[in-house]
Amino acid sequence: METEGGITVRRALELPGLRGGLPEVLTCADRLDRMVRWVHAGEAPNIPALLKGGELLLTTGLGLGTRPAEQRAFIRRLADRGIAALVVELGPRFGRLPSAIVEAARTAGLPLVQLHREVPFVAVTEEIHTEIVNGHYALLRRAEEVHRRCTQAVLGGGGVPQVLGILADFAGNPVFLETPDGRLLFAAGPGTGPAGAGPLQVWEGLRGARAARAAPPAGAVLVEVPGGGPGTGSVRARLVLLAVSGSLLTVHRMAAERAAGILAVVLMQARQEEELAARGRGDFLTDLAEGRIAPGDAPAQAGVLGFRPGGDPLLPVVMRLAPESAPSGSWALLARAVAEELAGVGAPVLVGVRPVEGRVPLLLALRPGTTRTALADRVAAALRAGADRAGLERPGDRTPSAVVVGDAGGWEAAGAGLRHAAEAATAARGLGDRPWWDARRLDIDLLLWRLRDQPDLASFVERSVGPLLAHDRTARPALLPTLEAYLAHAGRKAEAARELHLNRQTLYNRLARIGELLGTDLDDPQSVLALSLALRARRHTG
């Protein structure tokens, strides 16, 4: 118990100060292993109200009261405060302790000691406090030794598994590193090194138990690993020590807190290295798209980055993130999450990031037997899941991210395919929330986006739909949604009515009003084409 940094009642009685008083334990001799947190001496009747628990109380009994009822009540109040023990010096007040005090202490489970000789309470207090401080210092030294060993392991090239292994050996219990939301990152058990079967089985049991209740298991130690920055998002991970093979003591928490500081540095360094690598891959893909890498040189450079597709066609994909989301998340986590999501595809993939542009370019090998559509579905889902895990995409973003898939081809076409997909992804923003867009179907939007700064394009939009927009600003019902649905269904009025939940006559009336406002015939193919182009251009000029 002395490993907790205090001393026991038994140890206090063995020290010279109290030993010289010839202590006699009258009650609860089986509870002398209680920890003494502090020593207090006093004679006031209200002294129980001044105590916090864990004290060794020294008194001559002046405050205990004269009547048995007062004495029993005093003892009960001391026990309720949770003191470690009561030591009464015999003398002028008591030649021996009254039976009411002894029986009350026995009933309350409070160790009661009487001293047969006078002792200087100041000397006793100083002696016990010195022992307590020395115990805390010993704890600090043991925790610092763990810190030193963890530091040496990291400086020697070790990482998170090695740090957890040292901590698990010291605590004699399994240790886990989990994400703030409870997902397991690493595990180690005493004597097993990194993540053996034992700690993982314990984790499975822990996960089931925590699903049933929010509180951690009894006796567990949880220590947050800081991630830097303000607020709750600054927590990068959490250390969890479980009391499986033995109790966890104060020294184990102290060691875990010091290990958490080292883990914070290790995780930060790993994230920085991972983000640098992801940015490096993004730079390669961007250089390829912009023609700074010749197709003949690209396979060798991609091979250095770990991408070796062989002779399979390459599928270019680009994700463009919402600008309001991009600065707040982790690009390294995005790259890792996407790679993990695509691990089951069974095809080589090269994922890069371009934080400044808010862009994630990819190249994937299109294996025989896999269709372009199936692979595009899989990679689009992986990109969105990765962006969500990394905090780079949030529900409610005004302009959701867009995933654009280009044409599959060889290295000669890969650069142009990436460039086309990247530009189309920019033009696709705001078109709607679709899993992915085919770059070939965005050419008109891309052309209009390239012309977005031309005054003629803004004039064309105003001439084509300006009166309708002016109507909707002052009158109800708004007619623009009716025109958009009509054009989206290529003039098929029945389908447009179903989408708008209107009866046909109401739809006909609204279309007639739109034609009147715009001075055009909505049954004329040329007019319909002009209006479709104007509505597409409006997204880029508004």
Coordinates of C-alpha atoms in Angstrom, one line a residue:
M1 CA 0.0 0.0 0.0
E2 CA 2.9 2.3 0.6
T3 CA 3.4 2.4 -3.2
E4 CA 0.4 4.8 -3.2
G5 CA 2.7 7.6 -1.9
G6 CA 1.3 7.9 1.6
I7 CA 1.9 5.7 4.7
T8 CA -0.4 3.3 6.5
V9 CA -1.7 3.7 10.0
R10 CA 0.4 0.6 10.9
R11 CA 3.6 2.4 9.6
A12 CA 2.7 5.6 11.5
L13 CA 2.5 3.7 14.7
E14 CA 5.9 2.1 14.1
L15 CA 7.6 5.5 13.7
P16 CA 9.6 6.7 16.8
G17 CA 7.3 9.6 17.6
L18 CA 4.2 7.4 18.2
R19 CA 6.1 4.3 19.2
G20 CA 7.4 6.3 22.2
G21 CA 3.9 6.8 23.4
L22 CA 3.4 3.0 23.8
P23 CA 0.4 2.9 21.4
E24 CA -2.3 0.3 22.1
V25 CA -4.8 -0.5 19.3
L26 CA -8.2 -0.9 20.9
T27 CA -10.4 -1.4 17.8
C28 CA -10.2 -2.5 14.1
A29 CA -6.7 -3.9 14.2
D30 CA -7.5 -5.4 10.9
R31 CA -7.8 -2.0 9.3
L32 CA -4.4 -0.6 10.1
D33 CA -3.5 -0.7 6.4
R34 CA -5.6 2.4 5.8
M35 CA -3.7 5.2 4.1
V36 CA -2.8 8.3 6.1
R37 CA -3.1 11.3 3.9
W38 CA -2.3 13.9 6.5
V39 CA -1.9 14.4 10.3
H40 CA -4.1 16.7 12.3
A41 CA -4.0 17.6 16.0
G42 CA -6.9 19.3 17.8
E43 CA -9.2 19.4 20.8
A44 CA -12.2 21.4 19.4
P45 CA -15.7 19.7 19.7
N46 CA -16.4 20.7 16.1
I47 CA -13.2 19.3 14.7
P48 CA -14.9 16.6 12.5
A49 CA -16.3 19.4 10.3
L50 CA -12.8 20.6 9.6
L51 CA -11.5 17.2 8.2
K52 CA -11.6 16.0 4.6
G53 CA -10.8 12.3 5.1
G54 CA -7.7 10.2 5.3
E55 CA -6.3 12.1 8.3
L56 CA -4.7 10.6 11.4
L57 CA -6.3 12.7 14.2
L58 CA -4.2 13.3 17.4
T59 CA -6.0 14.4 20.5
T60 CA -6.0 14.3 24.3
G61 CA -9.8 13.9 24.3
L62 CA -10.8 17.4 25.5
G63 CA -13.2 17.7 22.6
L64 CA -14.8 14.3 22.9
G65 CA -17.5 15.4 25.3
T66 CA -18.3 14.3 28.8
R67 CA -21.5 12.3 28.3
P68 CA -21.6 8.9 26.5
A69 CA -24.1 10.2 24.0
E70 CA -21.8 13.1 23.1
Q71 CA -18.8 10.8 22.8
R72 CA -20.6 8.3 20.5
A73 CA -21.9 11.1 18.3
F74 CA -18.3 12.6 18.0
I75 CA -16.9 9.2 16.9
R76 CA -19.7 8.7 14.4
R77 CA -18.9 12.1 12.9
L78 CA -15.2 11.3 12.6
A79 CA -16.1 8.0 10.9
D80 CA -18.4 9.7 8.5
R81 CA -15.6 12.1 7.5
G82 CA -13.5 9.0 6.5
I83 CA -10.5 9.7 8.7
A84 CA -7.8 7.0 8.8
A85 CA -7.6 6.6 12.6
L86 CA -8.1 8.3 15.9
V87 CA -5.1 8.5 18.4
V88 CA -6.0 9.6 21.9
E89 CA -3.2 10.4 24.4
L90 CA -4.2 9.3 28.0
G91 CA -3.6 11.8 30.7
P92 CA -5.5 14.5 32.6
R93 CA -8.7 14.0 30.5
F94 CA -8.8 10.2 30.3
G95 CA -6.9 7.7 32.5
R96 CA -8.4 5.1 30.1
L97 CA -10.8 5.5 27.2
P98 CA -14.5 5.2 28.2
S99 CA -16.4 2.1 26.9
A100 CA -18.8 4.4 25.0
I101 CA -15.9 5.7 22.8
V102 CA -14.4 2.2 22.3
E103 CA -17.7 0.6 21.4
A104 CA -18.7 3.5 19.0
A105 CA -15.3 3.2 17.2
R106 CA -15.7 -0.5 16.9
T107 CA -19.2 -0.2 15.5
A108 CA -18.2 2.5 13.1
G109 CA -15.2 0.5 11.8
L110 CA -12.7 3.2 13.0
P111 CA -9.2 2.3 14.2
L112 CA -8.9 3.6 17.7
V113 CA -5.4 3.9 19.4
Q114 CA -4.6 5.1 22.9
L115 CA -1.2 6.3 23.9
H116 CA 0.0 5.4 27.4
R117 CA 2.8 8.0 27.4
E118 CA 2.8 11.7 26.6
V119 CA 4.3 12.5 23.2
P120 CA 5.0 15.9 21.5
F121 CA 2.2 16.1 18.8
V122 CA 4.3 18.6 16.8
A123 CA 7.2 16.1 16.5
V124 CA 4.8 13.3 15.6
T125 CA 3.2 15.5 12.9
E126 CA 6.5 16.5 11.4
E127 CA 7.7 12.9 11.4
I128 CA 4.7 11.5 9.7
H129 CA 4.5 14.3 7.2
T130 CA 8.1 13.8 6.3
E131 CA 7.4 10.1 5.7
I132 CA 4.4 11.0 3.5
V133 CA 6.4 13.5 1.4
N134 CA 9.2 10.9 1.0
G135 CA 6.6 8.4 -0.2
H136 CA 5.3 10.8 -2.8
Y137 CA 8.8 11.6 -4.0
A138 CA 9.5 7.8 -4.3
L139 CA 6.4 7.6 -6.5
L140 CA 7.6 10.5 -8.7
R141 CA 11.0 8.7 -9.1
R142 CA 9.3 5.5 -10.2
A143 CA 7.0 7.4 -12.7
E144 CA 10.0 9.3 -14.0
E145 CA 11.9 6.1 -14.6
V146 CA 9.0 4.9 -16.8
H147 CA 9.1 8.3 -18.6
R148 CA 12.9 7.9 -19.1
R149 CA 12.5 4.4 -20.5
C150 CA 9.7 5.5 -22.9
T151 CA 11.8 8.4 -24.1
Q152 CA 14.8 6.1 -24.8
A153 CA 12.5 3.8 -26.7
V154 CA 11.3 6.6 -28.9
L155 CA 14.8 8.0 -29.5
G156 CA 15.9 4.6 -30.4
G157 CA 13.4 4.4 -33.2
G158 CA 10.4 2.9 -31.3
G159 CA 6.9 4.2 -31.5
V160 CA 3.5 3.8 -29.9
P161 CA 3.7 0.0 -29.4
Q162 CA 7.0 0.2 -27.6
V163 CA 5.7 3.0 -25.3
L164 CA 2.5 1.0 -24.5
G165 CA 4.6 -2.2 -23.8
I166 CA 6.8 -0.4 -21.3
L167 CA 3.7 1.0 -19.5
A168 CA 1.9 -2.3 -19.5
D169 CA 4.9 -4.1 -18.0
F170 CA 5.1 -1.4 -15.3
A171 CA 1.4 -1.6 -14.4
G172 CA 1.2 -5.3 -14.8
N173 CA -2.0 -4.9 -16.7
P174 CA -3.1 -4.4 -20.3
V175 CA -2.9 -0.9 -21.8
F176 CA -4.8 0.4 -24.8
L177 CA -4.7 3.5 -27.0
E178 CA -8.1 4.5 -28.4
T179 CA -9.5 7.4 -30.4
P180 CA -11.6 9.9 -28.5
D181 CA -14.7 8.1 -29.9
G182 CA -13.6 4.8 -28.5
R183 CA -12.0 3.0 -31.6
L184 CA -8.9 0.9 -30.8
L185 CA -5.6 2.1 -32.2
F186 CA -3.0 0.0 -30.3
A187 CA -2.9 -2.5 -27.5
A188 CA -0.2 -4.1 -25.3
G189 CA -0.2 -6.5 -22.4
P190 CA 2.4 -7.1 -19.7
G191 CA 5.2 -9.3 -21.0
T192 CA 3.6 -9.6 -24.4
G193 CA 4.9 -6.5 -26.2
P194 CA 2.7 -5.0 -28.8
A195 CA -0.9 -6.2 -29.2
G196 CA -0.9 -9.9 -28.5
A197 CA -4.1 -12.0 -28.4
G198 CA -4.5 -11.5 -24.6
P199 CA -5.0 -7.7 -24.6
L200 CA -7.2 -7.8 -27.7
Q201 CA -9.5 -10.3 -26.1
V202 CA -9.7 -8.0 -23.1
W203 CA -10.5 -5.1 -25.4
E204 CA -13.4 -7.0 -27.0
G205 CA -14.9 -7.6 -23.6
L206 CA -14.3 -3.9 -22.7
R207 CA -16.1 -2.8 -25.8
G208 CA -19.1 -4.8 -25.0
A209 CA -19.2 -3.6 -21.5
R210 CA -18.8 0.1 -22.5
A211 CA -21.6 -0.3 -25.1
A212 CA -23.9 -1.2 -22.2
R213 CA -22.8 1.6 -19.9
A214 CA -21.2 5.0 -20.4
A215 CA -18.9 4.8 -17.3
P216 CA -15.4 3.1 -17.6
P217 CA -14.8 -0.2 -15.7
A218 CA -14.2 0.1 -12.0
G219 CA -10.5 0.6 -11.2
A220 CA -9.6 1.6 -14.7
V221 CA -7.3 4.6 -15.4
L222 CA -8.1 6.9 -18.3
V223 CA -5.6 9.5 -19.4
E224 CA -6.1 11.9 -22.4
V225 CA -3.4 12.3 -25.0
P226 CA -3.3 16.0 -25.9
G227 CA -3.4 16.9 -29.6
G228 CA -2.7 20.6 -29.3
G229 CA -5.1 23.5 -29.8
P230 CA -8.1 24.7 -27.8
G231 CA -11.3 23.0 -27.0
T232 CA -12.5 19.4 -26.9
G233 CA -11.0 18.7 -30.3
S234 CA -7.6 19.1 -28.8
V235 CA -7.7 15.5 -27.5
R236 CA -5.9 13.3 -30.0
A237 CA -6.3 9.9 -28.2
R238 CA -6.9 8.3 -24.9
L239 CA -4.8 5.9 -22.8
V240 CA -6.8 3.2 -21.0
L241 CA -5.3 1.0 -18.3
L242 CA -7.5 -1.8 -17.0
A243 CA -7.2 -3.5 -13.7
V244 CA -7.2 -7.1 -15.0
S245 CA -4.2 -8.8 -13.2
G246 CA -4.1 -6.4 -10.2
S247 CA -5.1 -3.1 -8.8
L248 CA -4.0 0.1 -10.5
L249 CA -2.3 2.5 -8.1
T250 CA -1.5 6.2 -8.0
V251 CA 1.9 5.6 -9.4
H252 CA 0.4 3.8 -12.4
R253 CA -1.7 6.9 -13.2
M254 CA 1.4 9.1 -12.8
A255 CA 3.3 7.0 -15.2
A256 CA 0.4 7.0 -17.7
E257 CA 0.2 10.8 -17.5
R258 CA 3.9 11.0 -18.4
A259 CA 3.6 8.4 -21.1
A260 CA 0.7 10.4 -22.6
G261 CA 3.0 13.4 -23.1
I262 CA 5.4 11.2 -25.1
L263 CA 2.6 9.7 -27.1
A264 CA 1.4 13.1 -28.0
V265 CA 4.7 13.9 -29.5
V266 CA 5.0 10.6 -31.3
L267 CA 1.4 10.9 -32.8
M268 CA 2.1 14.5 -33.8
Q269 CA 5.3 13.5 -35.6
A270 CA 3.6 10.6 -37.3
R271 CA 0.7 12.8 -38.5
Q272 CA 3.2 15.4 -39.8
E273 CA 5.2 12.7 -41.6
E274 CA 2.0 11.2 -43.0
E275 CA 0.7 14.5 -44.2
L276 CA 4.0 15.4 -45.8
A277 CA 3.9 12.0 -47.6
A278 CA 0.3 12.6 -48.7
R279 CA 1.2 16.1 -49.9
G280 CA 4.1 14.6 -51.8
R281 CA 1.8 12.2 -53.6
G282 CA -0.6 15.1 -54.3
D283 CA 2.3 17.2 -55.8
F284 CA 3.2 14.3 -58.1
L285 CA -0.3 13.9 -59.3
T286 CA -0.7 17.6 -59.8
D287 CA 2.6 17.8 -61.7
L288 CA 1.4 14.9 -63.9
A289 CA -1.9 16.7 -64.6
E290 CA -0.2 20.0 -65.5
G291 CA 2.3 18.3 -67.8
R292 CA 5.4 18.8 -65.7
I293 CA 6.1 15.1 -65.7
A294 CA 6.4 13.2 -69.0
P295 CA 4.3 10.1 -69.4
G296 CA 7.4 8.1 -70.0
D297 CA 8.9 9.2 -66.6
A298 CA 5.7 8.8 -64.6
P299 CA 5.7 5.0 -64.0
A300 CA 9.1 5.1 -62.3
Q301 CA 8.3 8.1 -60.2
A302 CA 5.0 6.5 -59.2
G303 CA 6.8 3.4 -58.3
V304 CA 9.0 5.3 -55.8
L305 CA 5.7 6.4 -54.2
G306 CA 4.6 2.8 -54.0
F307 CA 2.1 2.8 -56.9
R308 CA 2.8 0.0 -59.4
P309 CA -0.3 -0.6 -61.5
G310 CA 1.4 -2.8 -64.1
G311 CA -0.2 -2.7 -67.5
D312 CA -3.8 -2.1 -66.2
P313 CA -5.7 1.1 -67.3
L314 CA -5.5 4.0 -64.9
L315 CA -8.7 5.6 -63.6
P316 CA -8.3 9.3 -62.6
V317 CA -10.5 10.6 -59.7
V318 CA -10.6 14.0 -58.0
M319 CA -12.6 15.0 -55.0
R320 CA -13.1 18.8 -54.4
L321 CA -14.0 19.6 -50.8
A322 CA -16.3 22.4 -49.6
P323 CA -14.0 25.4 -48.8
E324 CA -15.6 26.1 -45.4
S325 CA -14.8 22.5 -44.3
A326 CA -11.2 22.0 -45.6
P327 CA -9.2 24.1 -43.1
S328 CA -10.6 22.4 -40.0
G329 CA -9.8 18.8 -40.5
S330 CA -6.8 16.5 -40.8
W331 CA -5.5 15.9 -44.4
A332 CA -3.2 13.1 -43.1
L333 CA -6.1 11.3 -41.6
L334 CA -8.1 11.7 -44.8
A335 CA -5.4 10.1 -46.9
R336 CA -5.0 7.2 -44.4
A337 CA -8.8 6.8 -44.1
V338 CA -9.3 6.6 -47.9
A339 CA -6.4 4.1 -48.2
E340 CA -8.0 1.9 -45.5
E341 CA -11.5 2.2 -47.1
L342 CA -10.0 1.1 -50.4
A343 CA -7.8 -1.7 -49.0
G344 CA -10.5 -4.3 -49.9
V345 CA -10.6 -3.2 -53.6
G346 CA -7.6 -5.4 -54.4
A347 CA -6.2 -2.8 -56.8
P348 CA -3.2 -0.4 -56.5
V349 CA -4.2 3.1 -55.5
L350 CA -2.3 6.4 -55.2
V351 CA -3.9 9.0 -53.0
G352 CA -2.6 12.5 -52.7
V353 CA -3.9 15.7 -51.0
R354 CA -3.8 19.3 -52.1
P355 CA -4.9 21.3 -49.0
V356 CA -4.5 24.7 -50.6
E357 CA -7.0 23.9 -53.4
G358 CA -9.1 21.7 -51.2
R359 CA -8.6 18.8 -53.6
V360 CA -7.9 15.1 -53.3
P361 CA -6.5 13.5 -56.5
L362 CA -6.3 9.8 -57.0
L363 CA -5.1 7.2 -59.6
L364 CA -6.4 3.7 -59.4
A365 CA -5.6 0.6 -61.5
L366 CA -8.7 -0.8 -63.2
R367 CA -8.2 -4.5 -62.8
P368 CA -9.6 -7.0 -65.3
G369 CA -13.1 -8.0 -64.4
T370 CA -13.8 -4.7 -62.6
T371 CA -16.0 -2.1 -64.4
R372 CA -15.3 1.6 -64.3
T373 CA -18.7 2.2 -62.7
A374 CA -18.2 -0.3 -59.9
L375 CA -14.8 1.1 -59.1
A376 CA -16.1 4.6 -59.2
D377 CA -18.9 3.7 -56.8
R378 CA -16.3 2.2 -54.4
V379 CA -13.8 5.0 -54.5
A380 CA -16.5 7.7 -54.1
A381 CA -17.9 6.0 -51.0
A382 CA -14.3 5.7 -49.6
L383 CA -13.6 9.4 -50.3
R384 CA -16.7 10.6 -48.5
A385 CA -16.2 8.2 -45.6
G386 CA -12.6 9.3 -45.3
A387 CA -13.6 13.0 -45.4
D388 CA -16.1 12.4 -42.7
R389 CA -13.6 10.6 -40.4
A390 CA -11.1 13.3 -40.9
G391 CA -13.5 16.1 -40.1
L392 CA -13.2 17.6 -43.6
E393 CA -16.8 17.3 -44.5
R394 CA -19.8 18.1 -42.4
P395 CA -23.5 17.7 -42.9
G396 CA -25.1 21.0 -43.8
D397 CA -22.2 22.4 -45.8
R398 CA -23.7 25.0 -48.2
T399 CA -21.8 23.5 -51.1
P400 CA -21.1 19.8 -50.6
S401 CA -18.0 18.2 -52.0
A402 CA -17.9 16.8 -55.5
V403 CA -16.3 13.6 -56.7
V404 CA -15.5 13.4 -60.4
V405 CA -14.3 10.3 -62.3
G406 CA -12.4 10.7 -65.5
D407 CA -11.8 8.3 -68.4
A408 CA -9.6 5.2 -67.9
G409 CA -6.4 5.0 -70.0
G410 CA -2.7 4.6 -69.9
W411 CA 0.0 6.8 -68.5
E412 CA -0.2 9.0 -71.7
A413 CA -3.8 9.9 -70.9
A414 CA -3.5 9.9 -67.0
G415 CA -2.3 13.5 -66.8
A416 CA -5.0 14.9 -69.0
G417 CA -7.6 12.8 -67.2
L418 CA -6.6 14.2 -63.8
R419 CA -6.6 17.7 -65.1
H420 CA -10.1 17.3 -66.7
A421 CA -11.5 15.7 -63.5
A422 CA -10.0 18.5 -61.4
E423 CA -11.5 21.3 -63.5
A424 CA -14.8 19.4 -63.8
A425 CA -14.9 18.9 -60.0
T426 CA -14.7 22.7 -59.5
A427 CA -17.4 23.2 -62.1
A428 CA -19.6 20.5 -60.5
R429 CA -19.7 22.2 -57.1
G430 CA -23.3 23.2 -56.4
L431 CA -24.9 20.9 -59.0
G432 CA -26.3 18.7 -56.2
D433 CA -25.4 15.9 -53.9
R434 CA -24.6 12.9 -56.1
P435 CA -22.2 10.1 -55.2
W436 CA -19.9 10.9 -58.2
W437 CA -20.0 12.7 -61.5
D438 CA -18.8 11.5 -64.8
A439 CA -16.3 14.0 -66.1
R440 CA -17.6 13.5 -69.7
R441 CA -21.1 14.7 -68.7
L442 CA -19.8 17.9 -67.2
D443 CA -18.2 19.4 -70.3
I444 CA -20.9 22.0 -70.7
D445 CA -20.7 23.1 -67.1
L446 CA -16.9 23.2 -67.4
L447 CA -17.1 25.4 -70.4
L448 CA -19.5 27.8 -68.6
W449 CA -17.3 27.8 -65.6
R450 CA -14.3 28.8 -67.7
L451 CA -16.4 31.7 -69.1
R452 CA -17.7 32.8 -65.7
D453 CA -15.8 36.1 -65.7
Q454 CA -17.0 37.1 -69.2
P455 CA -19.6 40.0 -69.1
D456 CA -21.3 38.4 -72.0
L457 CA -22.2 35.3 -70.0
A458 CA -23.8 37.4 -67.2
S459 CA -25.7 39.4 -69.8
F460 CA -26.9 36.1 -71.4
V461 CA -28.2 34.9 -68.0
E462 CA -30.0 38.2 -67.4
R463 CA -31.7 38.3 -70.8
S464 CA -32.7 34.6 -70.5
V465 CA -34.1 34.3 -67.0
G466 CA -33.8 37.8 -65.5
P467 CA -37.6 38.5 -65.5
L468 CA -38.3 35.2 -63.9
L469 CA -35.8 35.8 -61.1
A470 CA -37.3 39.3 -60.6
H471 CA -40.8 37.8 -60.3
D472 CA -39.7 35.2 -57.6
R473 CA -38.2 38.0 -55.5
T474 CA -41.6 39.7 -55.0
A475 CA -44.3 37.1 -55.8
R476 CA -45.4 33.6 -54.7
P477 CA -45.4 30.9 -55.7
A478 CA -41.8 31.0 -56.9
L479 CA -41.7 29.8 -60.5
L480 CA -37.9 29.0 -60.9
P481 CA -38.3 25.5 -59.3
T482 CA -41.0 24.7 -61.9
L483 CA -38.8 25.7 -64.8
E484 CA -35.8 23.7 -63.4
A485 CA -37.9 20.6 -63.0
Y486 CA -39.4 21.0 -66.5
L487 CA -35.9 21.3 -68.1
A488 CA -34.5 18.5 -65.9
H489 CA -37.1 16.2 -67.4
A490 CA -36.5 17.4 -71.0
G491 CA -39.9 18.9 -71.3
R492 CA -41.8 15.8 -70.1
K493 CA -44.6 17.5 -68.2
A494 CA -46.1 14.5 -66.5
E495 CA -42.7 13.7 -64.9
A496 CA -42.1 17.3 -63.9
A497 CA -45.6 17.4 -62.3
R498 CA -44.9 14.3 -60.2
E499 CA -41.6 15.7 -59.0
L500 CA -43.2 19.0 -58.0
H501 CA -46.3 17.2 -56.5
L502 CA -48.6 19.3 -58.7
N503 CA -51.6 18.3 -60.7
R504 CA -51.2 18.8 -64.5
Q505 CA -53.4 21.8 -64.8
T506 CA -51.5 23.7 -62.1
L507 CA -48.2 22.8 -63.9
Y508 CA -49.6 24.0 -67.3
N509 CA -50.7 27.3 -65.7
R510 CA -47.3 27.9 -64.2
L511 CA -45.5 27.0 -67.5
A512 CA -47.8 29.4 -69.3
R513 CA -46.9 32.2 -66.8
I514 CA -43.2 31.4 -67.2
G515 CA -43.5 31.7 -71.0
E516 CA -45.3 35.0 -70.6
L517 CA -42.7 36.4 -68.2
L518 CA -39.8 35.3 -70.4
G519 CA -41.5 36.0 -73.8
T520 CA -40.6 32.6 -75.0
D521 CA -42.2 29.3 -76.2
L522 CA -41.3 26.5 -73.8
D523 CA -42.2 24.0 -76.5
D524 CA -39.5 25.3 -78.8
P525 CA -36.3 23.2 -78.7
Q526 CA -34.0 26.2 -79.2
S527 CA -35.7 28.1 -76.4
V528 CA -35.4 25.2 -74.1
L529 CA -31.7 24.8 -74.9
A530 CA -31.1 28.5 -74.2
L531 CA -32.9 28.4 -70.9
S532 CA -31.0 25.2 -69.8
L533 CA -27.7 26.9 -70.6
A534 CA -28.7 30.1 -68.8
L535 CA -29.7 28.2 -65.6
R536 CA -26.3 26.3 -65.7
A537 CA -24.4 29.5 -66.2
R538 CA -26.3 31.2 -63.4
R539 CA -24.5 29.0 -60.8
H540 CA -21.1 30.4 -61.9
T541 CA -22.1 34.1 -62.4
G542 CA -24.4 34.6 -59.4

